[in-house]
Coordinates of C-alpha atoms and ligand atoms in Angstrom, one line a residue:
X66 CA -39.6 49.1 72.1
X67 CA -36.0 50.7 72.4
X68 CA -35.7 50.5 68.7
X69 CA -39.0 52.2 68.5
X70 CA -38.6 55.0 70.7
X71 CA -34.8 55.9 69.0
X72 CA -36.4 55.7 65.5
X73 CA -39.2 58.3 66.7
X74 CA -36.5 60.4 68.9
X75 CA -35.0 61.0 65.1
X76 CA -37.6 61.2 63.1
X77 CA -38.7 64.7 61.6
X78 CA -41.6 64.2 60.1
X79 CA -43.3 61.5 61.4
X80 CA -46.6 59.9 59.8
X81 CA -49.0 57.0 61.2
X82 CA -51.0 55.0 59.0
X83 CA -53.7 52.6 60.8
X84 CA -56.5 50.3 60.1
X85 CA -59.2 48.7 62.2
X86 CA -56.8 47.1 65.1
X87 CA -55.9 50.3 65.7
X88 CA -59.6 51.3 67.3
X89 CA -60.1 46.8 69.0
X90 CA -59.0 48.6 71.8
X91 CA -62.1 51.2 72.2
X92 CA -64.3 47.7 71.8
X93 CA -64.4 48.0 67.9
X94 CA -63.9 44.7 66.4
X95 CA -61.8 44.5 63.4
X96 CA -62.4 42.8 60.0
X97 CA -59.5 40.3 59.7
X98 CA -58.5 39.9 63.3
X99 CA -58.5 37.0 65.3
X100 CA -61.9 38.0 66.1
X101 CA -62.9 39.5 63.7
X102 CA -66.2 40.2 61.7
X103 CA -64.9 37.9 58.8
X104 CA -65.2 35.1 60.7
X105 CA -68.9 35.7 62.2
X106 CA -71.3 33.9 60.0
X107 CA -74.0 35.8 58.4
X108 CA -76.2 32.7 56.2
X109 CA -74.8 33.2 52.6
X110 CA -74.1 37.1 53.0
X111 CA -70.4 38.4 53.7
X112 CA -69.7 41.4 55.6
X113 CA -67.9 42.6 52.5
X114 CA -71.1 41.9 49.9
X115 CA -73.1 43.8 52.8
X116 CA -70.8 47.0 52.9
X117 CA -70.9 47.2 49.2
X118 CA -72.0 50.1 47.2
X119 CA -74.1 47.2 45.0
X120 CA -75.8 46.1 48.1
X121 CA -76.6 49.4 49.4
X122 CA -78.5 50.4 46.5
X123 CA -80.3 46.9 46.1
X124 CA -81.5 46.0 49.5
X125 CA -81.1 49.6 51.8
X126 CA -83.2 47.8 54.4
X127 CA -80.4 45.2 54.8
X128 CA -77.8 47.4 54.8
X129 CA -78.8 49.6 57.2
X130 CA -79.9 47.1 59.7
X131 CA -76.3 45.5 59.0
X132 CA -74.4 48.8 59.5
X133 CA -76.2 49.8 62.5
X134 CA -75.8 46.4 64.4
X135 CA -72.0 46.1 63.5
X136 CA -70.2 49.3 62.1
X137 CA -71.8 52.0 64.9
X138 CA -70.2 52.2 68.0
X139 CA -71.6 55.4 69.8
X140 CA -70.3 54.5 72.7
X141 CA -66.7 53.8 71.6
X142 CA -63.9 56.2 73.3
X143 CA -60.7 56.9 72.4
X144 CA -57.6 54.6 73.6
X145 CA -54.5 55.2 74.5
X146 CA -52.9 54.9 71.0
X147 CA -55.4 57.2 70.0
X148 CA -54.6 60.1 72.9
X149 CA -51.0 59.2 72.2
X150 CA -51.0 60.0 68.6
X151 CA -52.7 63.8 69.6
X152 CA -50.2 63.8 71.9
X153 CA -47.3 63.7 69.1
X154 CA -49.5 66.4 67.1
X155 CA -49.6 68.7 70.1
X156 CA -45.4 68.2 70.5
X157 CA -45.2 68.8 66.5
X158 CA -43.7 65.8 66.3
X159 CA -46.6 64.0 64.1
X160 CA -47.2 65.3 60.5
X161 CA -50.6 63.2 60.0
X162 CA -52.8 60.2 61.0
X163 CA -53.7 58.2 57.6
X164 CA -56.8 56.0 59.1
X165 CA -58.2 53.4 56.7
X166 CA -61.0 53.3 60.1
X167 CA -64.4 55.3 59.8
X168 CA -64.9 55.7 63.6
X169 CA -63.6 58.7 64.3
X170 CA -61.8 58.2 67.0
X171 CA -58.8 60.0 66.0
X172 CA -60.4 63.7 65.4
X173 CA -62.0 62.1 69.2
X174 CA -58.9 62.1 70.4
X175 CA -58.4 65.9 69.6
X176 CA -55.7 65.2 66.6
X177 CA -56.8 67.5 63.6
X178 CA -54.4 66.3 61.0
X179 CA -56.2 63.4 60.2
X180 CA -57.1 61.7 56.7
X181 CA -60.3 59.5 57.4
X182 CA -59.5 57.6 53.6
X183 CA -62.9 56.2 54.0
X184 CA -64.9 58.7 55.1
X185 CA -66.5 58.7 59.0
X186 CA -69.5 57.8 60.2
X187 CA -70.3 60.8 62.2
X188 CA -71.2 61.9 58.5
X189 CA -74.0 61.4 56.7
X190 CA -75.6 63.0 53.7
X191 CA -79.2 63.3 51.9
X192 CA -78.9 62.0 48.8
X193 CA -81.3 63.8 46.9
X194 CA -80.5 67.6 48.5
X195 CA -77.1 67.3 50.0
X196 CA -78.5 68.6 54.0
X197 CA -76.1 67.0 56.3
X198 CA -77.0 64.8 59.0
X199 CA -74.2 63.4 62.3
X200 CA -74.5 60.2 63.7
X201 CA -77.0 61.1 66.9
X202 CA -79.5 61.9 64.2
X203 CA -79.0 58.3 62.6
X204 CA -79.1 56.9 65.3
X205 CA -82.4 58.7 66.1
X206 CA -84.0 56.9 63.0
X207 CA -85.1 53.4 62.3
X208 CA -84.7 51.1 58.9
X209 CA -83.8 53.0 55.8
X210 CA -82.8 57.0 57.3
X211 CA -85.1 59.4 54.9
X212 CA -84.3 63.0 54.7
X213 CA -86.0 65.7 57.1
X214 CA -86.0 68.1 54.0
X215 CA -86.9 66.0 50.9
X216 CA -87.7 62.5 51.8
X217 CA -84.3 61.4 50.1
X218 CA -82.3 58.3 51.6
X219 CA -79.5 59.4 53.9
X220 CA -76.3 58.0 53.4
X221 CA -73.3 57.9 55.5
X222 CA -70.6 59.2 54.4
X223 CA -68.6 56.0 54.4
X224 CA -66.3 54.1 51.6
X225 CA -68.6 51.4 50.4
X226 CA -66.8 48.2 49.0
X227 CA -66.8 49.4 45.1
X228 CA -66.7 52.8 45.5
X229 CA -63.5 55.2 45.5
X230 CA -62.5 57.0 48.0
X231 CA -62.7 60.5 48.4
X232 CA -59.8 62.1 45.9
X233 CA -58.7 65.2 47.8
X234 CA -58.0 62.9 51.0
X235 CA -55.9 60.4 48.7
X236 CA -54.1 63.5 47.6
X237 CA -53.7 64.6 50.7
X238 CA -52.4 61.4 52.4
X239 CA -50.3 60.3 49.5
X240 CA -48.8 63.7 50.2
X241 CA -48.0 63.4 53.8
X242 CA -46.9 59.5 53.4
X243 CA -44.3 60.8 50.6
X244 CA -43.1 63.6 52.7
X245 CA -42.3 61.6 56.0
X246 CA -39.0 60.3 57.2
X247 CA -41.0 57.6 59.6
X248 CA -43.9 55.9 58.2
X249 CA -45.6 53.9 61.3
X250 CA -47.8 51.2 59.9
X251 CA -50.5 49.5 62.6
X252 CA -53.0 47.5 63.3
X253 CA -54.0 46.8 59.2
X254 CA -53.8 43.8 57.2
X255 CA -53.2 45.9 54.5
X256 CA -55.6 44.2 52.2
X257 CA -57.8 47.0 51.2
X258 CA -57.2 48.9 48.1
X259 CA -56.2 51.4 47.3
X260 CA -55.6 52.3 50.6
X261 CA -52.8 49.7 50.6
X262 CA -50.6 50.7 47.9
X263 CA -50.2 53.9 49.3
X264 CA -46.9 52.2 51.3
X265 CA -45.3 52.5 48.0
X266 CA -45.5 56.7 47.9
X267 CA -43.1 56.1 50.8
X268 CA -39.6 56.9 50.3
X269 CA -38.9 57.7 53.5
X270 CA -35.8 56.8 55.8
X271 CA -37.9 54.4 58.1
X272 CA -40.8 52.1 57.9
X273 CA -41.9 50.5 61.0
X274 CA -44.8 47.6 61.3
X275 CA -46.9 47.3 64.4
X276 CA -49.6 44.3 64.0
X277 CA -50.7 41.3 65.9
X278 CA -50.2 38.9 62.4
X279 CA -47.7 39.1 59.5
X280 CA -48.7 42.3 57.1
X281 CA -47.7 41.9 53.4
X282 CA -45.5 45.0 54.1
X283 CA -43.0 43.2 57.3
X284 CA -39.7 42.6 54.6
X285 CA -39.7 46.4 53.5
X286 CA -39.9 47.5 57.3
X287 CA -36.7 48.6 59.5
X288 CA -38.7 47.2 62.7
X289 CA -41.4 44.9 62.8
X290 CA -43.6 44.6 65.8
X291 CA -45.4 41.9 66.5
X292 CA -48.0 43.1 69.4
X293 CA -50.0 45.4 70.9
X294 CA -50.8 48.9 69.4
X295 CA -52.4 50.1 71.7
X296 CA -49.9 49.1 74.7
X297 CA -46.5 49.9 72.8
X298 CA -47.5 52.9 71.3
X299 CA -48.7 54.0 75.2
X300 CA -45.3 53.5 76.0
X301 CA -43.2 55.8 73.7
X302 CA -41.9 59.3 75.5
X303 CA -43.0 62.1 73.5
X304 CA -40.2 64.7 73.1
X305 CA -40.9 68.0 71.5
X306 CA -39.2 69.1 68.1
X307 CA -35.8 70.1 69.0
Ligands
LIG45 P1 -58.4 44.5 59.0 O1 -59.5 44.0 59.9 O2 -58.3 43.9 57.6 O3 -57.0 44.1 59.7 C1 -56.7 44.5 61.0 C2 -55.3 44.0 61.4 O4 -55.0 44.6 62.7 C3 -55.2 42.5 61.5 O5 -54.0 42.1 60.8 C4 -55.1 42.3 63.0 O6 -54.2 41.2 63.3 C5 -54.5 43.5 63.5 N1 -54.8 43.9 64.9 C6 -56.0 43.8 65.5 N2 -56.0 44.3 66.7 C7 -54.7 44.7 66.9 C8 -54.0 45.3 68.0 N3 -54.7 45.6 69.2 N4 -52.7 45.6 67.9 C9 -52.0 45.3 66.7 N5 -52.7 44.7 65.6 C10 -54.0 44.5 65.7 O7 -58.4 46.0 59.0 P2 -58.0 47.1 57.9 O8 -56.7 46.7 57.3 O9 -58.1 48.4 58.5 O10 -59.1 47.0 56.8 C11 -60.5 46.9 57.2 C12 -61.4 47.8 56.5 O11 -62.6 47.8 57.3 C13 -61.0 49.3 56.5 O12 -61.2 49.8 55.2 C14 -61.9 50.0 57.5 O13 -62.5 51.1 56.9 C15 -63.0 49.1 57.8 N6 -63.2 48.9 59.3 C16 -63.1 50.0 60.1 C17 -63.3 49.8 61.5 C18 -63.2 51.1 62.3 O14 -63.5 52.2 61.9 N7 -62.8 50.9 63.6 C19 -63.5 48.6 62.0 C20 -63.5 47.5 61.2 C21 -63.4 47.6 59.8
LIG46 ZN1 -82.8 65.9 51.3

């Protein structure tokens, strides 16, 4: 923690970069986790072959009634890693939250420089005409969402496995990643592409790993942390930019 808080006392330009055990503590279960929605059994379906573009377009009944019973979370608030992050925004301390998570916590939490690299579900868009609907109208609807306007299937605006990420926030995260002096990697297995190789647009002084389990990342880091994220990043003193 020590090493932690000296490494973030230095830093300049600090950037963090999270995935789902980022958001465990609001309630949201992750994917790899110890618990997980990879291990939850779901007859001959994966959670992955559900949240596929593929599946989406062949059976929209079961991928609705899939992502509304396990990737909505209404009632989810942010933590304390989440209010801490705004909290290094606010002192200018923070350059940018990278999220690989679609909760939207962060912006939540009141930090605005945040790069939701697969999309949010408080977004969601007709299909046919474009009109954009949040998640309290979703949630308003039952089965298959259909457009107010023109009877086209909502979508949310959410990375699907298959599909590519939105360009511009690529761009935009590879661009804060490669102009950061501390990269702080948490709570992701770092197992979904191409969010994953964006570690290597790091050429930064620092690179410090925060995770419950081993990441494939842990022998480039300066400091690994095994724990927490959500208690060790409540901890750090935030000093403004001298
Ligand atoms: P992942 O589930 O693959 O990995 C999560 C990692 O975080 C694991 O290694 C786990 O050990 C660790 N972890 C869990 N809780 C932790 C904690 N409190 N402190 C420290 N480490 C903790 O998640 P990923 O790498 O983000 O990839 C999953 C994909 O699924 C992403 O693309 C994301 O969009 C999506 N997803 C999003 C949410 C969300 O929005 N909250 C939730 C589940 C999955
Ligand atoms: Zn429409």
């Amino acid at each position: 923690m020590n090493r932690l808080q000296a490494l973030v006392d230095r830093a300049r330009r600090i950037v963090f970069f999270g995935g789902a055990g980022v958001s465990t503590a609001s309630g949201i279960p992750d994917f790899r986790g110890a618990e997980g929605l990879f291990r939850m059994q779901f007859g001959d379906l994966t959670p992955e072959m559900m949240l596929s573009e593929s599946f989406f377009y062949l059976h929209p009944e079961r991928f609705f009634a899939f992502y509304r019973a396990y990737m909505l979370h209404p009632e989810a608030q942010p933590a304390a890693v989440h209010r801490k992050l705004y909290e290094l925004e606010r002192a200018d301390r923070l350059r940018g939250v990278v999220t690989q998570n679609i909760d939207g916590l962060h912006r939540a939490a009141g930090s605005r420089r945040v790069y939701e690299l697969h999309g949010s579900v408080h977004e969601n868009y007709c299909m046919d005409c474009n009109r954009f609907y949040s998640l309290q109208w979703l949630l308003s609807t039952e089965g298959v969402p259909r457009c107010e306007s023109c009877g086209g299937v909502v979508k949310p605006y959410v990375t699907l496995y298959g599909e590519a990420p939105d360009k511009y926030t690529c761009m935009g995260a590879c661009r804060e990643i490669s102009n950061s002096d501390l990269l702080i990697v948490a709570g992701t297995s770092l197992s979904v592409e191409p969010a994953a190789s964006f570690l290597d647009y790091y050429k930064g002084r620092d690179l410090v790993i925060i995770n419950q389990e081993e990441t494939p990342a842990d022998r480039r880091a300066t400091l690994v942390l095994r724990g927490d994220v959500n208690q060790i990043m409540s901890e750090l003193v935030v000093q403004s930019q001298r």
